[in-house]
N, CA and C of each residue as an Amber inpcrd file, in Angstrom:
protein
   555
  71.2460000  96.1060000  96.4070000  72.6520000  96.0360000  96.1310000
  73.2270000  97.4480000  96.1930000  74.4140000  97.5600000  96.6920000
  75.0350000  98.8670000  96.8880000  75.5780000  99.4320000  95.5930000
  76.2210000  98.6130000  94.8370000  76.7430000  99.0530000  93.5570000
  76.4130000  97.9840000  92.5310000  76.4270000  98.3500000  91.2800000
  76.0850000  97.4090000  90.2260000  77.0860000  96.2600000  90.2080000
  76.5940000  95.0720000  89.9320000  77.4780000  93.9170000  89.8450000
  78.1400000  93.8710000  88.4870000  79.3540000  93.4530000  88.4880000
  80.0810000  93.2400000  87.2530000  79.6840000  91.8630000  86.7360000
  79.6570000  91.6890000  85.4320000  79.3030000  90.3800000  84.9030000
  80.2950000  89.3360000  85.3980000  79.7950000  88.1560000  85.6150000
  80.6410000  87.0960000  86.1620000  81.4660000  86.4860000  85.0330000
  82.7030000  86.2250000  85.2850000  83.5680000  85.6160000  84.2930000
  84.5360000  84.6740000  84.9970000  85.2900000  83.9680000  84.2110000
  86.2720000  83.0390000  84.7650000  87.3120000  83.8320000  85.5330000
  87.6760000  83.3290000  86.6880000  88.6220000  84.0550000  87.5470000
  90.0380000  83.5400000  87.3530000  90.9380000  84.4580000  87.3710000
  92.3510000  84.1300000  87.4620000  92.8890000  85.0510000  88.5400000
  93.1680000  84.5360000  89.7210000  93.5510000  85.3920000  90.8370000
  95.0420000  85.3090000  91.1550000  95.8540000  85.2610000  90.1000000
  97.2850000  85.2600000  90.3290000  97.7290000  86.6360000  90.7830000
  98.4460000  86.6730000  91.8600000  98.9920000  87.9340000  92.3530000
 100.3760000  88.1630000  91.7610000 100.5910000  89.3680000  91.3270000
 101.9260000  89.7840000  90.9410000 102.6250000  90.2010000  92.2300000
 103.8840000  90.5120000  92.1800000 104.5800000  90.9140000  93.4030000
 104.0530000  92.2430000  93.9060000 104.0240000  92.4010000  95.2230000
 103.6130000  93.6790000  95.8100000 104.6680000  94.7150000  95.4640000
 104.2030000  95.9250000  95.1990000 105.0960000  96.9940000  94.8120000
 104.9270000  98.1600000  95.7600000 105.9880000  98.9490000  95.8860000
 105.8950000 100.1950000  96.6350000 105.8270000 101.3000000  95.5970000
 104.7180000 102.0170000  95.5870000 104.5190000 103.0920000  94.6210000
 105.2880000 104.3390000  95.0230000 105.2490000 105.3290000  94.1350000
 105.9640000 106.5760000  94.4020000 105.4170000 107.2980000  95.6210000
 104.1670000 107.0370000  95.9970000 103.5790000 107.6750000  97.1740000
 103.8180000 106.8560000  98.4390000 104.6270000 105.7830000  98.3500000
 104.9490000 104.9730000  99.5200000 103.8770000 103.9560000  99.8740000
 102.8590000 103.7890000  99.0080000 101.7800000 102.8600000  99.2760000
 102.0150000 101.5630000  98.5100000 101.7180000 100.4460000  99.1740000
 101.8660000  99.1620000  98.5060000 100.6760000  98.9380000  97.5940000
 100.9290000  98.3930000  96.4520000  99.8670000  98.0050000  95.5300000
 100.1930000  96.6120000  95.0490000  99.2210000  95.7520000  95.0380000
  99.4020000  94.4300000  94.4480000  98.7140000  94.4590000  93.0990000
  99.3900000  94.0000000  92.0850000  98.8000000  93.9570000  90.7620000
  98.2090000  92.5840000  90.5440000  97.0110000  92.5500000  90.0770000
  96.3220000  91.2920000  89.8320000  96.2410000  91.0580000  88.3350000
  96.4670000  89.8260000  87.9120000  96.4200000  89.5090000  86.4960000
  95.0470000  89.8380000  85.9400000  94.0070000  89.3140000  86.5020000
  92.6370000  89.6600000  86.1350000  91.8960000  89.9090000  87.4400000
  91.4840000  91.1440000  87.6610000  90.8620000  91.4950000  88.9390000
  89.4240000  91.0120000  88.9980000  89.1440000  90.2140000  89.9820000
  87.8010000  89.7930000  90.3300000  87.7000000  89.9500000  91.8460000
  86.5140000  89.7440000  92.3820000  86.3370000  89.9420000  93.8150000
  87.2190000  88.9990000  94.6260000  87.3850000  87.7610000  94.1870000
  88.3020000  86.8570000  94.9000000  89.6930000  87.4590000  94.9450000
  90.1050000  88.0870000  93.8680000  91.4160000  88.7100000  93.8080000
  91.5710000  89.8300000  94.8160000  90.5130000  90.6040000  95.0160000
  90.5530000  91.6750000  96.0250000  90.7740000  91.0610000  97.4010000
  89.9900000  90.0360000  97.7330000  90.1350000  89.3870000  99.0350000
  91.5320000  88.7980000  99.2040000  92.0250000  88.1110000  98.1780000
  93.3490000  87.4890000  98.2700000  94.4430000  88.5320000  98.4560000
  94.3210000  89.6450000  97.7470000  95.3350000  90.7020000  97.8650000
  95.3150000  91.3430000  99.2480000  94.1230000  91.4820000  99.8360000
  94.0220000  92.0720000 101.1700000  94.5150000  91.1010000 102.2450000
  94.3840000  89.8080000 101.9990000  94.9100000  88.8000000 102.9150000
  93.8790000  88.2000000 103.8560000  94.2450000  87.0720000 104.4270000
  93.3400000  86.3060000 105.2780000  93.0050000  87.0260000 106.5780000
  93.9480000  87.7340000 107.1720000  93.6610000  88.4270000 108.4300000
  92.6190000  89.5220000 108.2260000  92.7520000  90.2900000 107.1460000
  91.7500000  91.3160000 106.8320000  90.4040000  90.6390000 106.5910000
  90.4260000  89.5440000 105.8470000  89.2090000  88.7890000 105.5540000
  88.5250000  88.3270000 106.8450000  89.2980000  87.7780000 107.7790000
  88.7280000  87.3160000 109.0480000  88.0980000  88.4640000 109.8310000
  88.7340000  89.6360000 109.8070000  88.1640000  90.8040000 110.4870000
  86.8620000  91.2480000 109.8110000  86.8150000  91.1520000 108.4930000
  85.5830000  91.4960000 107.7710000  84.4460000  90.5540000 108.1700000
  84.7610000  89.2830000 108.3150000  83.7520000  88.2970000 108.7430000
  83.2090000  88.6800000 110.1160000  84.0920000  89.0820000 111.0250000
  83.6520000  89.4580000 112.3780000  82.7680000  90.7020000 112.3820000
  82.8590000  91.5160000 111.3210000  82.0750000  92.7500000 111.2550000
  80.7150000  92.6110000 110.5940000  80.3210000  91.3970000 110.2310000
  79.0200000  91.1940000 109.5820000  77.8940000  91.4690000 110.5740000
  76.9220000  92.2500000 110.1440000  75.7660000  92.5820000 110.9640000
  74.5810000  91.7100000 110.5700000  74.2260000  90.7740000 111.4390000
  73.0930000  89.8880000 111.1760000  71.8080000  90.7080000 111.0380000
  71.6470000  91.7170000 111.8720000  70.4660000  92.5760000 111.8170000
  70.3040000  93.2600000 110.4730000  71.4030000  93.7650000 109.9160000
  71.3150000  94.4280000 108.6020000  71.0320000  93.4260000 107.4950000
  71.5250000  92.2100000 107.6260000  71.2080000  91.1870000 106.6310000
  69.7110000  90.9030000 106.6200000  69.1270000  90.8750000 107.8040000
  67.6820000  90.6590000 107.8930000  66.9240000  91.8680000 107.3600000
  67.3730000  93.0760000 107.7120000  66.7200000  94.3030000 107.2530000
  66.6830000  94.3690000 105.7310000  67.7840000  94.0340000 105.0930000
  67.8640000  94.1060000 103.6320000  67.4700000  92.7890000 102.9540000
  66.9070000  91.8840000 103.7140000  66.3580000  90.6220000 103.2400000
  67.3580000  89.7730000 102.4450000  68.5730000  89.7010000 102.9420000
  69.5850000  88.8330000 102.3350000  70.0510000  87.7450000 103.3020000
  69.4640000  87.7130000 104.4930000  69.8540000  86.7590000 105.5290000
  69.7440000  85.3150000 105.0260000  68.5750000  84.9200000 104.5590000
  68.3540000  83.5280000 104.1360000  69.1990000  83.1750000 102.9180000
  69.2750000  84.0790000 101.9570000  70.0750000  83.8360000 100.7530000
  71.5430000  83.6230000 101.1250000  72.0450000  84.4820000 102.0020000
  73.4430000  84.3370000 102.3840000  73.6670000  83.0750000 103.2070000
  72.7330000  82.7370000 104.0720000  72.8650000  81.5210000 104.8720000
  72.9950000  80.2990000 103.9480000  72.2100000  80.2660000 102.8970000
  72.3110000  79.1690000 101.9270000  73.6310000  79.2200000 101.1640000
  73.9910000  80.4010000 100.6780000  75.2300000  80.5620000  99.9020000
  76.4460000  80.2110000 100.7630000  76.3710000  80.5370000 102.0570000
  77.4820000  80.2530000 102.9680000  77.4960000  78.8050000 103.4400000
  76.4240000  78.0790000 103.1050000  76.2880000  76.6710000 103.5000000
  76.2920000  76.5060000 105.0080000  75.5210000  77.3770000 105.6640000
  75.4100000  77.3410000 107.1200000  73.9960000  76.9430000 107.5250000
  73.8920000  76.0680000 108.5150000  72.5970000  75.6880000 109.0540000
  72.0520000  76.8230000 109.9060000  72.9560000  77.4390000 110.6450000
  72.6240000  78.5290000 111.5560000  73.5310000  79.7060000 111.2070000
  72.9460000  80.9010000 111.1250000  73.7470000  82.0850000 110.8010000
  73.7440000  83.0340000 111.9820000  74.8730000  83.0410000 112.6910000
  75.0730000  83.9790000 113.7980000  76.5690000  84.2720000 113.8950000
  76.9460000  85.1080000 114.8330000  78.3520000  85.5150000 114.9600000
  79.2800000  84.3300000 115.1570000  78.8750000  83.3970000 115.9970000
  79.7240000  82.2390000 116.2810000  79.8840000  81.3410000 115.0560000
  78.7790000  81.0670000 114.3520000  78.8850000  80.1980000 113.1750000
  79.7050000  80.8720000 112.0740000  79.6040000  82.1880000 111.9530000
  80.4090000  82.9080000 110.9700000  81.8980000  82.8120000 111.3140000
  82.2080000  83.0260000 112.5890000  83.6110000  82.9600000 113.0310000
  84.1840000  81.5700000 112.7580000  83.4180000  80.5290000 113.0730000
  83.8880000  79.1630000 112.8570000  83.9950000  78.8210000 111.3680000
  83.1640000  79.4420000 110.5560000  83.1640000  79.1450000 109.1170000
  84.2170000  79.9400000 108.3470000  84.8350000  80.9200000 108.9750000
  85.7910000  81.7850000 108.2690000  86.8780000  80.9960000 107.5120000
  87.4790000  79.9500000 108.1010000  88.4860000  79.1990000 107.3340000
  87.9000000  78.5210000 106.0840000  86.6710000  78.0210000 106.1850000
  86.0230000  77.4120000 105.0140000  85.7180000  78.4700000 103.9580000
  85.2760000  79.6650000 104.4190000  85.0150000  80.7650000 103.4820000
  86.3000000  81.1430000 102.7500000  87.4080000  81.2230000 103.4920000
  88.6810000  81.5950000 102.8900000  89.0990000  80.5530000 101.8520000
  88.8840000  79.2830000 102.1580000  89.2190000  78.2190000 101.2040000
  88.4010000  78.3730000  99.9190000  87.1570000  78.7850000 100.0440000
  86.3160000  79.0060000  98.8630000  86.8150000  80.2090000  98.0530000
  87.3170000  81.2190000  98.7380000  87.9000000  82.3780000  98.0500000
  89.1540000  81.9290000  97.3030000  90.0030000  81.1650000  97.9820000
  91.2270000  80.6730000  97.3420000  90.9160000  79.7760000  96.1430000
  89.8040000  79.0550000  96.2120000  89.3920000  78.1730000  95.1120000
  88.7790000  78.9580000  93.9520000  88.5630000  80.2610000  94.1560000
  88.0500000  81.0960000  93.0680000  86.5540000  81.0920000  92.8960000
  85.8060000  80.8390000  93.9570000  84.3380000  80.8650000  93.8740000
  83.8600000  82.3150000  93.8000000  83.8500000  82.8510000  92.5980000
  83.5720000  84.2670000  92.3820000  82.1530000  84.6650000  92.8040000
  81.1650000  83.8210000  92.5550000  79.7980000  84.1580000  92.9720000
  79.7020000  84.2750000  94.4860000  80.3470000  83.3710000  95.1920000
  80.3690000  83.4460000  96.6510000  81.0870000  84.7130000  97.0980000
  82.2240000  85.0120000  96.4840000  82.9900000  86.2110000  96.8360000
  82.1570000  87.4710000  96.6120000  81.4180000  87.5210000  95.5220000
  80.5780000  88.6880000  95.2260000  79.4550000  88.8170000  96.2530000
  78.8090000  87.7080000  96.5840000  77.7520000  87.7500000  97.6060000
  78.3300000  88.1540000  98.9600000  79.4750000  87.6250000  99.3030000
  80.1120000  87.9560000 100.5710000  80.4710000  89.4410000 100.6110000
  80.9500000  89.9700000  99.5090000  81.2870000  91.3990000  99.4780000
  80.0390000  92.2410000  99.7150000  78.9060000  91.8420000  99.1620000
  77.6710000  92.5790000  99.3870000  77.2510000  92.5210000 100.8600000
  77.4790000  91.3810000 101.4970000  77.1740000  91.2420000 102.9250000
  78.0540000  92.2060000 103.7390000  79.3410000  92.2750000 103.4010000
  80.2450000  93.1980000 104.1020000  79.7790000  94.6330000 103.9050000
  79.4080000  94.9780000 102.6850000  79.0000000  96.3510000 102.3830000
  77.6950000  96.7170000 103.0790000  76.7120000  95.8290000 103.0370000
  75.4410000  96.1010000 103.7160000  75.6410000  96.2740000 105.2170000
  76.6000000  95.5630000 105.7650000  76.8730000  95.6540000 107.1990000
  77.5040000  96.9800000 107.5980000  77.9810000  97.7590000 106.6120000
  78.6650000  99.0280000 106.8980000  78.1380000 100.1560000 106.0180000
  76.8500000 100.1630000 105.8060000  76.2250000 101.1370000 104.9190000
  76.4300000 102.5730000 105.3740000  76.4480000 102.8210000 106.6630000
  76.6650000 104.1860000 107.1600000  78.0260000 104.7090000 106.7130000
  79.0470000 103.8760000 106.7970000  80.3790000 104.2700000 106.3630000
  80.3840000 104.5670000 104.8610000  79.7050000 103.7360000 104.1020000
  79.6590000 103.9030000 102.6490000  79.0310000 105.2360000 102.2780000
  77.9350000 105.5820000 102.9330000  77.2830000 106.8680000 102.6710000
  78.2490000 108.0110000 102.9610000  78.9440000 107.9430000 104.0890000
  79.9080000 108.9970000 104.4430000  81.0230000 109.1240000 103.4100000
  81.5360000 107.9950000 102.9520000  82.6280000 108.0330000 101.9720000
  82.1380000 108.5730000 100.6330000  80.9810000 108.1080000 100.1890000
  80.4530000 108.6040000  98.9170000  80.1770000 110.1070000  98.9950000
  79.6320000 110.5660000 100.1200000  79.4080000 112.0040000 100.3040000
  80.7320000 112.7660000 100.3150000  81.7280000 112.2180000 100.9900000
  83.0570000 112.8270000 101.0440000  83.6430000 112.9940000  99.6390000
  83.4330000 111.9840000  98.7960000  83.9470000 112.0230000  97.4290000
  83.0600000 112.8320000  96.4830000  81.8630000 113.2010000  96.9650000
  80.9380000 113.9540000  96.1300000  80.1710000 113.0970000  95.1530000
  80.1630000 111.7890000  95.3560000  79.4480000 110.8790000  94.4550000
  77.9640000 110.9030000  94.8010000  77.1070000 111.2790000  93.8380000
  75.6690000 111.2970000  94.1020000  75.1850000 109.8910000  94.4870000
  74.4460000 109.8090000  95.5880000  73.9590000 108.5040000  96.0390000
  72.6800000 108.6700000  96.8330000  71.9630000 107.5920000  96.9370000
  70.7670000 107.5380000  97.7740000  71.0130000 106.4930000  98.8430000
  71.4170000 106.9240000 100.0070000  71.7120000 106.0610000 101.1450000
  72.7200000 104.9650000 100.7960000  73.7540000 105.3400000 100.0340000
  74.8130000 104.4030000  99.6940000  74.6560000 103.7300000  98.3480000
  73.5390000 103.9230000  97.6930000  73.2840000 103.3130000  96.3950000
  73.4850000 104.3710000  95.3160000  74.1960000 104.0220000  94.2610000
  74.4160000 104.9990000  93.1970000  74.1950000 104.3760000  91.8310000
  74.0540000 105.2300000  90.8370000  73.7740000 104.8190000  89.4680000
  74.8950000 103.9350000  88.9350000  74.5210000 102.7860000  88.4010000
  75.5300000 101.8510000  87.8880000  76.2800000 102.4030000  86.6850000
  75.7310000 103.3980000  86.0160000  76.3820000 104.0030000  84.8530000
  77.1710000 105.2680000  85.2060000  77.3990000 105.4710000  86.4790000
  78.1380000 106.6450000  86.9440000  79.5160000 106.7110000  86.2840000
  79.8760000 107.8870000  85.8300000  81.2200000 108.1200000  85.2730000
  82.1120000 108.5960000  86.4220000  83.0650000 107.7710000  86.8670000
  83.8140000 108.0590000  88.0920000  84.9240000 109.1040000  87.9680000
  85.3090000 109.4730000  86.7540000  86.4960000 110.3130000  86.5720000
  86.4640000 111.6000000  87.3880000  85.3240000 112.2580000  87.4510000
  85.2750000 113.5340000  88.1720000  85.2850000 113.3630000  89.6880000
  84.9770000 112.1820000  90.1730000  84.9070000 111.9450000  91.6140000
  86.1570000 111.2370000  92.1510000  86.6560000 110.2890000  91.3860000
  87.7910000 109.4880000  91.8260000  89.0610000 110.0070000  91.1450000
  89.4700000 111.1800000  91.5800000  90.6600000 111.8250000  91.0260000
  91.9160000 111.2210000  91.6400000  93.0510000 111.5300000  91.0690000
  94.3140000 110.9630000  91.5310000  94.4810000 111.1300000  93.0440000
  94.8210000 110.0320000  93.7070000  95.0580000 110.0490000  95.1470000
  93.8070000 109.9310000  96.0020000  92.6670000 109.6530000  95.3890000
  91.4200000 109.6070000  96.1590000  91.4480000 108.5260000  97.2400000
  92.0860000 107.3850000  96.9500000  92.1330000 106.3010000  97.9420000
  92.8390000 106.7690000  99.2100000  93.9580000 107.4510000  99.0420000
  94.7070000 107.9480000 100.1990000  93.9080000 108.9770000 100.9770000
  93.2270000 109.8710000 100.2700000  92.4090000 110.8930000 100.9410000
  91.2930000 110.2470000 101.7570000  90.6350000 109.2610000 101.1790000
  89.5550000 108.5660000 101.8980000  90.1300000 107.8400000 103.1040000
  91.2200000 107.1160000 102.9120000  91.8140000 106.3680000 104.0190000
  92.2210000 107.2980000 105.1570000  92.8900000 108.3870000 104.8350000
  93.3310000 109.3320000 105.8630000  92.1470000 109.9720000 106.5920000
  91.0750000 110.2770000 105.8640000  89.9190000 110.9320000 106.4740000
  89.1140000 109.9870000 107.3660000  89.0800000 108.7050000 107.0210000
  88.1730000 107.7970000 107.7230000  88.8350000 106.7370000 108.5890000
  90.1490000 106.5650000 108.4980000  90.7510000 105.5010000 109.3200000
  90.6770000 105.7650000 110.8190000  90.5810000 107.0250000 111.2780000
  90.3920000 107.1780000 112.7250000  89.0030000 106.7130000 113.2070000
  88.0310000 106.7070000 112.3040000  86.6520000 106.4150000 112.6940000
  86.2430000 104.9620000 112.4390000  86.7720000 104.3500000 111.3930000
  86.3560000 102.9990000 111.0050000  87.5240000 102.0330000 111.0480000
  87.1900000 100.7550000 111.2300000  88.2240000  99.7200000 111.2540000
  88.9650000  99.6870000 109.9240000  90.2560000  99.5100000 110.0330000
  91.1300000  99.4840000 108.8590000  90.6380000  98.4860000 107.8110000
  90.2120000  97.3070000 108.2450000  89.8510000  96.2320000 107.3310000
  88.6610000  96.5940000 106.4430000  87.5890000  97.0980000 107.0390000
  86.4180000  97.4280000 106.2240000  86.6980000  98.6420000 105.3460000
  87.4730000  99.5600000 105.8490000  87.8300000 100.7360000 105.0630000
  88.6660000 100.3330000 103.8400000  89.6650000  99.4970000 104.0380000
  90.4650000  99.0090000 102.9160000  89.6060000  98.2280000 101.9310000
  88.7320000  97.3960000 102.4720000  87.8730000  96.6220000 101.5790000
  87.0050000  97.5490000 100.7370000  86.3730000  98.5340000 101.3480000
  85.4660000  99.3930000 100.5850000  86.2120000 100.2500000  99.5720000
  87.3380000 100.8060000  99.9430000  88.1190000 101.6090000  98.9950000
  88.4780000 100.7540000  97.7780000  88.9260000  99.5340000  98.0140000
  89.2890000  98.6530000  96.9060000  88.0720000  98.1880000  96.1130000
  86.9850000  97.9290000  96.8100000  85.7540000  97.5170000  96.1270000
  85.2450000  98.6460000  95.2340000  85.2280000  99.8510000  95.7450000
  84.7570000 100.9970000  94.9710000  85.6340000 101.2120000  93.7380000
  86.9400000 101.1090000  93.9200000  87.8640000 101.2620000  92.8030000
  87.6580000 100.1520000  91.7780000  87.4960000  98.9370000  92.2460000
  87.2700000  97.7900000  91.3740000  85.9650000  97.9610000  90.5950000
  84.9290000  98.3830000  91.2940000  83.6020000  98.4980000  90.6850000
  83.5310000  99.6350000  89.6640000  84.0640000 100.7890000  90.0120000
  83.9280000 101.9520000  89.1370000  85.0590000 102.0900000  88.1230000
  86.2680000 101.7800000  88.5260000  87.4200000 101.9660000  87.6320000
  87.8960000 100.6830000  86.9690000  87.3140000  99.5460000  87.3590000
  87.7410000  98.2590000  86.8240000  89.2590000  98.0940000  86.9670000
  89.7700000  98.4980000  88.1090000  91.2190000  98.5300000  88.3320000
  91.8300000  97.1530000  88.4770000  93.1340000  97.0980000  88.2720000
  93.8780000  95.8730000  88.5180000  94.8950000  96.0790000  89.6280000
  94.7140000  97.1430000  90.4050000  95.5880000  97.4700000  91.5250000
  94.7870000  97.3740000  92.8270000  95.4610000  96.9750000  93.8930000
  94.8250000  96.9420000  95.2080000  95.5370000  97.9470000  96.0830000
  94.7730000  98.8490000  96.6800000  95.3060000  99.8780000  97.5590000
  95.5800000  99.2820000  98.9360000  96.8220000  99.3680000  99.3790000
  97.2310000  98.8950000 100.7100000  98.1820000  99.9280000 101.3010000
  97.6890000 100.8080000 102.1870000  98.5860000 101.7940000 102.7850000
  99.6260000 101.1130000 103.6790000 100.7800000 101.7250000 103.7910000
 101.8300000 101.1730000 104.6380000 101.3170000 101.0770000 106.0690000
 101.5940000  99.9650000 106.7200000 101.0950000  99.7370000 108.0810000
 101.8460000 100.5510000 109.0960000
């Protein structure tokens, strides 16, 4: 696992209205932030792009292929079956299946481990190939405006969707935030 899992709890993924912050960035406030809430705030198009970026090879390397195939309720796990299953996956996210959302987020992260290592190094967060201490105190690393700095530094190199997902996932995991970072398009 890339980062420590948060304990599972009942989800409430009500979105508050999107706001434009003083820095010109949109933020959606979530009543209770859970992984489903992150996906919902980012939207279905971002979600579909994340599905297309799943690396079957990395799932096999990290021995999560079979587990995810079962969790995803797929007989066959390949690019085509993932693409076809995306609407069903989205429906499960909308239904608040938090365990599925958490497993899916880990699949997205494992598929982009190189990017994660680069971002953690950029932020100065001590890590071992993308894995860091679950008790890490983020205050010294995730200073004000860190999301914008990461986005600006890495958006030329990585797809917007995975970059937005990871920035929000990292913020959710370490800061337990109720805000979703969405730079102006």
